[in-house]
PDB file of C-alpha atoms in Angstrom:
ATOM      1  CA  MET A   1    -164.245  41.249  59.888  1.00 86.00           C
ATOM      2  CA  THR A   2    -166.600  40.404  63.087  1.00 94.00           C
ATOM      3  CA  ASP A   3    -168.624  43.591  63.991  1.00 97.00           C
ATOM      4  CA  ILE A   4    -169.629  43.088  67.835  1.00 98.00           C
ATOM      5  CA  LEU A   5    -171.833  45.809  69.506  1.00 98.00           C
ATOM      6  CA  VAL A   6    -171.028  46.371  73.218  1.00 98.00           C
ATOM      7  CA  LEU A   7    -173.720  47.576  75.354  1.00 97.00           C
ATOM      8  CA  VAL A   8    -173.115  48.637  78.940  1.00 96.00           C
ATOM      9  CA  GLY A   9    -175.609  48.162  81.695  1.00 92.00           C
ATOM     10  CA  SER A  10    -174.498  50.957  83.818  1.00 91.00           C
ATOM     11  CA  LEU A  11    -175.208  54.630  82.511  1.00 90.00           C
ATOM     12  CA  ARG A  12    -172.747  56.371  84.560  1.00 89.00           C
ATOM     13  CA  ALA A  13    -170.159  58.014  82.753  1.00 86.00           C
ATOM     14  CA  ALA A  14    -167.633  57.114  84.850  1.00 86.00           C
ATOM     15  CA  SER A  15    -168.371  53.095  85.809  1.00 90.00           C
ATOM     16  CA  THR A  16    -166.237  51.000  86.069  1.00 90.00           C
ATOM     17  CA  ASN A  17    -168.474  48.686  83.825  1.00 91.00           C
ATOM     18  CA  ARG A  18    -168.139  51.325  81.242  1.00 94.00           C
ATOM     19  CA  GLN A  19    -164.375  51.374  81.876  1.00 93.00           C
ATOM     20  CA  LEU A  20    -164.109  47.235  81.623  1.00 94.00           C
ATOM     21  CA  ALA A  21    -166.064  47.841  78.295  1.00 95.00           C
ATOM     22  CA  GLN A  22    -163.516  50.820  77.220  1.00 96.00           C
ATOM     23  CA  ALA A  23    -161.084  48.214  77.583  1.00 95.00           C
ATOM     24  CA  ALA A  24    -162.520  45.724  75.507  1.00 96.00           C
ATOM     25  CA  VAL A  25    -162.451  47.663  73.006  1.00 97.00           C
ATOM     26  CA  GLU A  26    -159.108  48.734  72.771  1.00 96.00           C
ATOM     27  CA  LEU A  27    -158.404  44.903  73.214  1.00 95.00           C
ATOM     28  CA  ALA A  28    -159.855  43.429  70.451  1.00 95.00           C
ATOM     29  CA  PRO A  29    -158.414  40.728  68.649  1.00 94.00           C
ATOM     30  CA  GLU A  30    -157.475  40.947  65.057  1.00 92.00           C
ATOM     31  CA  GLY A  31    -160.912  40.338  63.058  1.00 91.00           C
ATOM     32  CA  ALA A  32    -162.891  41.532  65.589  1.00 96.00           C
ATOM     33  CA  ASN A  33    -164.569  45.049  65.719  1.00 96.00           C
ATOM     34  CA  LEU A  34    -165.891  46.240  68.956  1.00 98.00           C
ATOM     35  CA  HIS A  35    -167.386  48.970  68.926  1.00 96.00           C
ATOM     36  CA  LEU A  36    -169.455  50.863  72.415  1.00 96.00           C
ATOM     37  CA  TYR A  37    -173.346  51.505  71.629  1.00 96.00           C
ATOM     38  CA  GLU A  38    -174.411  54.343  73.609  1.00 91.00           C
ATOM     39  CA  GLY A  39    -178.239  55.061  72.841  1.00 91.00           C
ATOM     40  CA  HIS A  40    -179.882  52.684  74.934  1.00 92.00           C
ATOM     41  CA  GLY A  41    -179.937  55.453  77.774  1.00 92.00           C
ATOM     42  CA  ALA A  42    -182.520  57.198  75.795  1.00 95.00           C
ATOM     43  CA  LEU A  43    -184.794  54.091  75.064  1.00 96.00           C
ATOM     44  CA  PRO A  44    -188.292  55.004  77.079  1.00 97.00           C
ATOM     45  CA  LEU A  45    -189.637  52.693  79.512  1.00 96.00           C
ATOM     46  CA  TYR A  46    -191.086  49.384  77.046  1.00 97.00           C
ATOM     47  CA  ASN A  47    -194.948  50.029  76.727  1.00 95.00           C
ATOM     48  CA  GLU A  48    -196.533  47.943  73.867  1.00 93.00           C
ATOM     49  CA  ASP A  49    -198.686  50.547  73.185  1.00 95.00           C
ATOM     50  CA  VAL A  50    -195.745  52.333  71.968  1.00 94.00           C
ATOM     51  CA  ASP A  51    -194.425  49.547  70.278  1.00 94.00           C
ATOM     52  CA  VAL A  52    -196.107  50.196  67.108  1.00 94.00           C
ATOM     53  CA  GLU A  53    -194.424  49.865  63.772  1.00 90.00           C
ATOM     54  CA  GLY A  54    -193.961  53.096  61.821  1.00 93.00           C
ATOM     55  CA  GLN A  55    -194.583  55.149  64.998  1.00 94.00           C
ATOM     56  CA  LEU A  56    -191.452  54.374  67.461  1.00 96.00           C
ATOM     57  CA  PRO A  57    -189.415  56.779  68.997  1.00 96.00           C
ATOM     58  CA  GLU A  58    -186.143  57.218  67.136  1.00 97.00           C
ATOM     59  CA  ALA A  59    -184.027  55.698  70.158  1.00 97.00           C
ATOM     60  CA  VAL A  60    -186.068  52.309  69.494  1.00 97.00           C
ATOM     61  CA  VAL A  61    -185.754  52.496  65.704  1.00 97.00           C
ATOM     62  CA  GLU A  62    -181.757  53.386  66.360  1.00 97.00           C
ATOM     63  CA  TYR A  63    -181.269  50.817  68.733  1.00 97.00           C
ATOM     64  CA  ARG A  64    -183.164  47.981  67.219  1.00 97.00           C
ATOM     65  CA  ALA A  65    -181.035  48.628  64.034  1.00 97.00           C
ATOM     66  CA  ALA A  66    -177.853  48.886  65.879  1.00 98.00           C
ATOM     67  CA  ILE A  67    -178.252  45.250  67.041  1.00 98.00           C
ATOM     68  CA  ALA A  68    -179.413  44.016  63.688  1.00 97.00           C
ATOM     69  CA  ALA A  69    -176.205  45.617  61.935  1.00 97.00           C
ATOM     70  CA  ALA A  70    -174.188  43.860  64.654  1.00 98.00           C
ATOM     71  CA  ASP A  71    -173.200  39.896  64.188  1.00 97.00           C
ATOM     72  CA  ALA A  72    -172.640  39.806  68.018  1.00 97.00           C
ATOM     73  CA  VAL A  73    -173.391  41.396  71.025  1.00 98.00           C
ATOM     74  CA  LEU A  74    -170.941  41.694  74.317  1.00 97.00           C
ATOM     75  CA  VAL A  75    -172.876  43.342  77.308  1.00 97.00           C
ATOM     76  CA  VAL A  76    -170.860  44.147  80.191  1.00 96.00           C
ATOM     77  CA  THR A  77    -173.222  44.936  83.274  1.00 94.00           C
ATOM     78  CA  PRO A  78    -172.980  46.054  86.872  1.00 91.00           C
ATOM     79  CA  GLU A  79    -174.774  44.280  89.432  1.00 86.00           C
ATOM     80  CA  HIS A  80    -177.954  46.100  90.921  1.00 89.00           C
ATOM     81  CA  ASN A  81    -180.061  44.523  94.393  1.00 88.00           C
ATOM     82  CA  GLY A  82    -178.436  41.257  93.142  1.00 87.00           C
ATOM     83  CA  THR A  83    -179.998  41.371  89.687  1.00 90.00           C
ATOM     84  CA  ILE A  84    -179.403  43.266  86.424  1.00 94.00           C
ATOM     85  CA  PRO A  85    -180.103  47.166  86.223  1.00 94.00           C
ATOM     86  CA  ALA A  86    -183.452  48.144  84.943  1.00 95.00           C
ATOM     87  CA  ASN A  87    -182.078  50.192  81.952  1.00 94.00           C
ATOM     88  CA  LEU A  88    -180.561  46.721  80.831  1.00 96.00           C
ATOM     89  CA  LYS A  89    -183.863  44.909  81.427  1.00 97.00           C
ATOM     90  CA  ASN A  90    -185.470  47.926  79.398  1.00 96.00           C
ATOM     91  CA  ALA A  91    -183.210  47.164  76.690  1.00 97.00           C
ATOM     92  CA  ILE A  92    -183.266  43.476  76.656  1.00 97.00           C
ATOM     93  CA  ASP A  93    -187.095  44.362  76.166  1.00 97.00           C
ATOM     94  CA  TRP A  94    -187.140  46.313  73.577  1.00 97.00           C
ATOM     95  CA  SER A  95    -184.737  44.398  71.606  1.00 97.00           C
ATOM     96  CA  SER A  96    -187.109  40.914  71.770  1.00 96.00           C
ATOM     97  CA  ARG A  97    -189.700  42.958  69.450  1.00 94.00           C
ATOM     98  CA  PRO A  98    -191.604  42.358  67.394  1.00 91.00           C
ATOM     99  CA  PHE A  99    -191.773  38.332  68.605  1.00 84.00           C
ATOM    100  CA  GLY A 100    -190.520  36.201  66.068  1.00 82.00           C
ATOM    101  CA  SER A 101    -188.754  38.740  64.153  1.00 88.00           C
ATOM    102  CA  SER A 102    -186.798  40.885  66.415  1.00 95.00           C
ATOM    103  CA  SER A 103    -183.245  42.364  66.198  1.00 95.00           C
ATOM    104  CA  ILE A 104    -181.936  40.008  69.206  1.00 97.00           C
ATOM    105  CA  SER A 105    -183.711  36.647  67.584  1.00 96.00           C
ATOM    106  CA  GLY A 106    -180.702  34.491  67.408  1.00 95.00           C
ATOM    107  CA  LYS A 107    -178.033  37.176  67.981  1.00 97.00           C
ATOM    108  CA  PRO A 108    -174.708  35.580  69.399  1.00 97.00           C
ATOM    109  CA  LEU A 109    -174.449  37.451  72.743  1.00 97.00           C
ATOM    110  CA  ALA A 110    -171.994  36.664  75.703  1.00 97.00           C
ATOM    111  CA  ILE A 111    -172.208  38.770  78.992  1.00 97.00           C
ATOM    112  CA  ILE A 112    -169.201  39.922  81.455  1.00 94.00           C
ATOM    113  CA  GLY A 113    -169.110  42.572  83.825  1.00 92.00           C
ATOM    114  CA  THR A 114    -167.827  43.594  87.388  1.00 89.00           C
ATOM    115  CA  SER A 115    -169.028  44.762  90.638  1.00 82.00           C
ATOM    116  CA  PHE A 116    -168.032  46.020  94.111  1.00 78.00           C
ATOM    117  CA  ALA A 117    -169.673  42.794  95.554  1.00 75.00           C
ATOM    118  CA  GLN A 118    -166.966  39.835  96.296  1.00 75.00           C
ATOM    119  CA  PHE A 119    -168.351  38.111  93.120  1.00 72.00           C
ATOM    120  CA  GLY A 120    -168.138  40.118  90.570  1.00 73.00           C
ATOM    121  CA  GLY A 121    -171.969  40.662  89.627  1.00 86.00           C
ATOM    122  CA  VAL A 122    -172.132  36.816  88.741  1.00 89.00           C
ATOM    123  CA  TRP A 123    -175.975  37.088  90.244  1.00 91.00           C
ATOM    124  CA  ALA A 124    -176.345  40.077  87.456  1.00 91.00           C
ATOM    125  CA  GLN A 125    -174.675  38.315  84.624  1.00 93.00           C
ATOM    126  CA  ASN A 126    -176.865  35.195  85.282  1.00 93.00           C
ATOM    127  CA  GLU A 127    -179.962  37.207  85.371  1.00 95.00           C
ATOM    128  CA  ALA A 128    -179.037  38.620  81.923  1.00 95.00           C
ATOM    129  CA  ARG A 129    -178.249  35.319  80.252  1.00 96.00           C
ATOM    130  CA  LYS A 130    -181.658  33.998  81.048  1.00 97.00           C
ATOM    131  CA  ALA A 131    -183.540  37.271  80.052  1.00 96.00           C
ATOM    132  CA  TYR A 132    -181.465  37.311  76.849  1.00 97.00           C
ATOM    133  CA  GLY A 133    -182.309  33.665  76.014  1.00 96.00           C
ATOM    134  CA  ILE A 134    -185.754  34.190  76.608  1.00 96.00           C
ATOM    135  CA  ALA A 135    -185.616  37.265  74.385  1.00 96.00           C
ATOM    136  CA  GLY A 136    -184.239  34.837  71.929  1.00 96.00           C
ATOM    137  CA  ALA A 137    -180.359  35.479  71.502  1.00 97.00           C
ATOM    138  CA  ARG A 138    -177.935  32.683  71.435  1.00 96.00           C
ATOM    139  CA  VAL A 139    -176.428  33.427  74.439  1.00 97.00           C
ATOM    140  CA  ILE A 140    -172.923  31.825  74.517  1.00 95.00           C
ATOM    141  CA  GLU A 141    -171.990  30.718  78.131  1.00 88.00           C
ATOM    142  CA  SER A 142    -168.419  29.108  77.461  1.00 80.00           C
ATOM    143  CA  THR A 143    -166.476  31.665  78.780  1.00 78.00           C
ATOM    144  CA  VAL A 144    -167.094  34.431  81.470  1.00 85.00           C
ATOM    145  CA  LEU A 145    -165.326  37.196  83.174  1.00 87.00           C
ATOM    146  CA  ALA A 146    -166.581  38.505  86.816  1.00 83.00           C
ATOM    147  CA  VAL A 147    -164.408  40.714  88.287  1.00 84.00           C
ATOM    148  CA  PRO A 148    -165.362  41.411  92.144  1.00 73.00           C
ATOM    149  CA  ASN A 149    -164.195  44.169  94.408  1.00 70.00           C
ATOM    150  CA  SER A 150    -164.380  46.838  91.458  1.00 80.00           C
ATOM    151  CA  MET A 151    -164.784  49.790  93.570  1.00 78.00           C
ATOM    152  CA  VAL A 152    -161.322  48.912  95.082  1.00 72.00           C
ATOM    153  CA  ARG A 153    -159.828  47.480  92.362  1.00 77.00           C
ATOM    154  CA  PHE A 154    -160.376  50.302  90.127  1.00 84.00           C
ATOM    155  CA  ALA A 155    -160.260  52.864  92.256  1.00 79.00           C
ATOM    156  CA  GLU A 156    -156.829  54.260  91.042  1.00 83.00           C
ATOM    157  CA  THR A 157    -156.374  52.445  87.957  1.00 84.00           C
ATOM    158  CA  HIS A 158    -158.211  52.076  84.833  1.00 83.00           C
ATOM    159  CA  PRO A 159    -158.895  48.334  84.128  1.00 87.00           C
ATOM    160  CA  LYS A 160    -157.067  48.617  80.942  1.00 89.00           C
ATOM    161  CA  GLU A 161    -154.042  49.239  83.008  1.00 87.00           C
ATOM    162  CA  ASP A 162    -154.439  45.967  85.288  1.00 84.00           C
ATOM    163  CA  ALA A 163    -152.239  43.154  83.867  1.00 88.00           C
ATOM    164  CA  GLU A 164    -154.225  40.853  85.283  1.00 90.00           C
ATOM    165  CA  ILE A 165    -157.708  42.079  83.694  1.00 89.00           C
ATOM    166  CA  VAL A 166    -156.065  42.841  80.397  1.00 92.00           C
ATOM    167  CA  GLU A 167    -154.998  39.171  80.304  1.00 95.00           C
ATOM    168  CA  GLN A 168    -158.712  37.622  81.058  1.00 92.00           C
ATOM    169  CA  LEU A 169    -160.120  40.115  78.890  1.00 95.00           C
ATOM    170  CA  ARG A 170    -157.797  39.032  76.208  1.00 95.00           C
ATOM    171  CA  ALA A 171    -158.679  35.199  76.933  1.00 94.00           C
ATOM    172  CA  PHE A 172    -162.711  36.150  77.132  1.00 94.00           C
ATOM    173  CA  LEU A 173    -162.469  38.045  73.463  1.00 96.00           C
ATOM    174  CA  THR A 174    -160.030  35.017  71.892  1.00 95.00           C
ATOM    175  CA  GLN A 175    -162.680  32.738  73.562  1.00 94.00           C
ATOM    176  CA  PHE A 176    -165.688  34.580  72.282  1.00 95.00           C
ATOM    177  CA  VAL A 177    -164.492  35.222  68.721  1.00 95.00           C
ATOM    178  CA  ALA A 178    -163.461  31.474  68.639  1.00 93.00           C
ATOM    179  CA  ASP A 179    -167.185  30.813  69.558  1.00 94.00           C
ATOM    180  CA  LEU A 180    -168.355  33.160  67.151  1.00 93.00           C
ATOM    181  CA  ASP A 181    -166.196  31.579  64.431  1.00 92.00           C
ATOM    182  CA  ALA A 182    -167.219  27.909  65.706  1.00 90.00           C
ATOM    183  CA  LEU A 183    -171.290  29.157  65.389  1.00 89.00           C
ATOM    184  CA  GLU A 184    -170.658  30.669  61.633  1.00 88.00           C
ATOM    185  CA  THR A 185    -168.719  27.287  60.195  1.00 87.00           C
ATOM    186  CA  GLU A 186    -171.798  25.410  62.067  1.00 86.00           C
ATOM    187  CA  GLU A 187    -174.537  27.639  60.187  1.00 84.00           C
ATOM    188  CA  GLN A 188    -172.192  27.336  57.025  1.00 85.00           C
ATOM    189  CA  ALA A 189    -172.174  23.450  57.025  1.00 87.00           C
ATOM    190  CA  ALA A 190    -176.381  23.479  58.049  1.00 77.00           C
TER     191      ALA A 190
END
């Protein structure tokens, strides 16, 4: 069973990205367990003075442990002013430390999302891929999902009730799990 931690870039309880993440959890393909992580909103702003082993805030300890325990991470993010939300950038910063032995280092990760804009948040997704890659994650880019016009599209319909989105999510998740299996086979052969 592949354990995939799902991190939502929006902190809003009813955000369309949270709804997209919930739909992904429900559509998890056989052999994959997706679960939402809710604690990253409690992370303090990253400050190296606070990042001291043995004195870390509990939210940081839990967050790093959740990432370390997962086989992979799926990030579902909105776009804020053409880039990633501040809380997601903060989560990336906390997961990237300590340098050289961080919880995100080498962790397979994919990014999807939705936005009210016409391109579905691709700028934010690209920024998140860049930041996570620099942080040390193994960013999987073989398949993407960017859903435009979310405020209209999901105004009265949850993504799990939108047949086109369900089909796109299933295709994305199937490819993501196949990519994870290929990475595991590659690592075992090495």
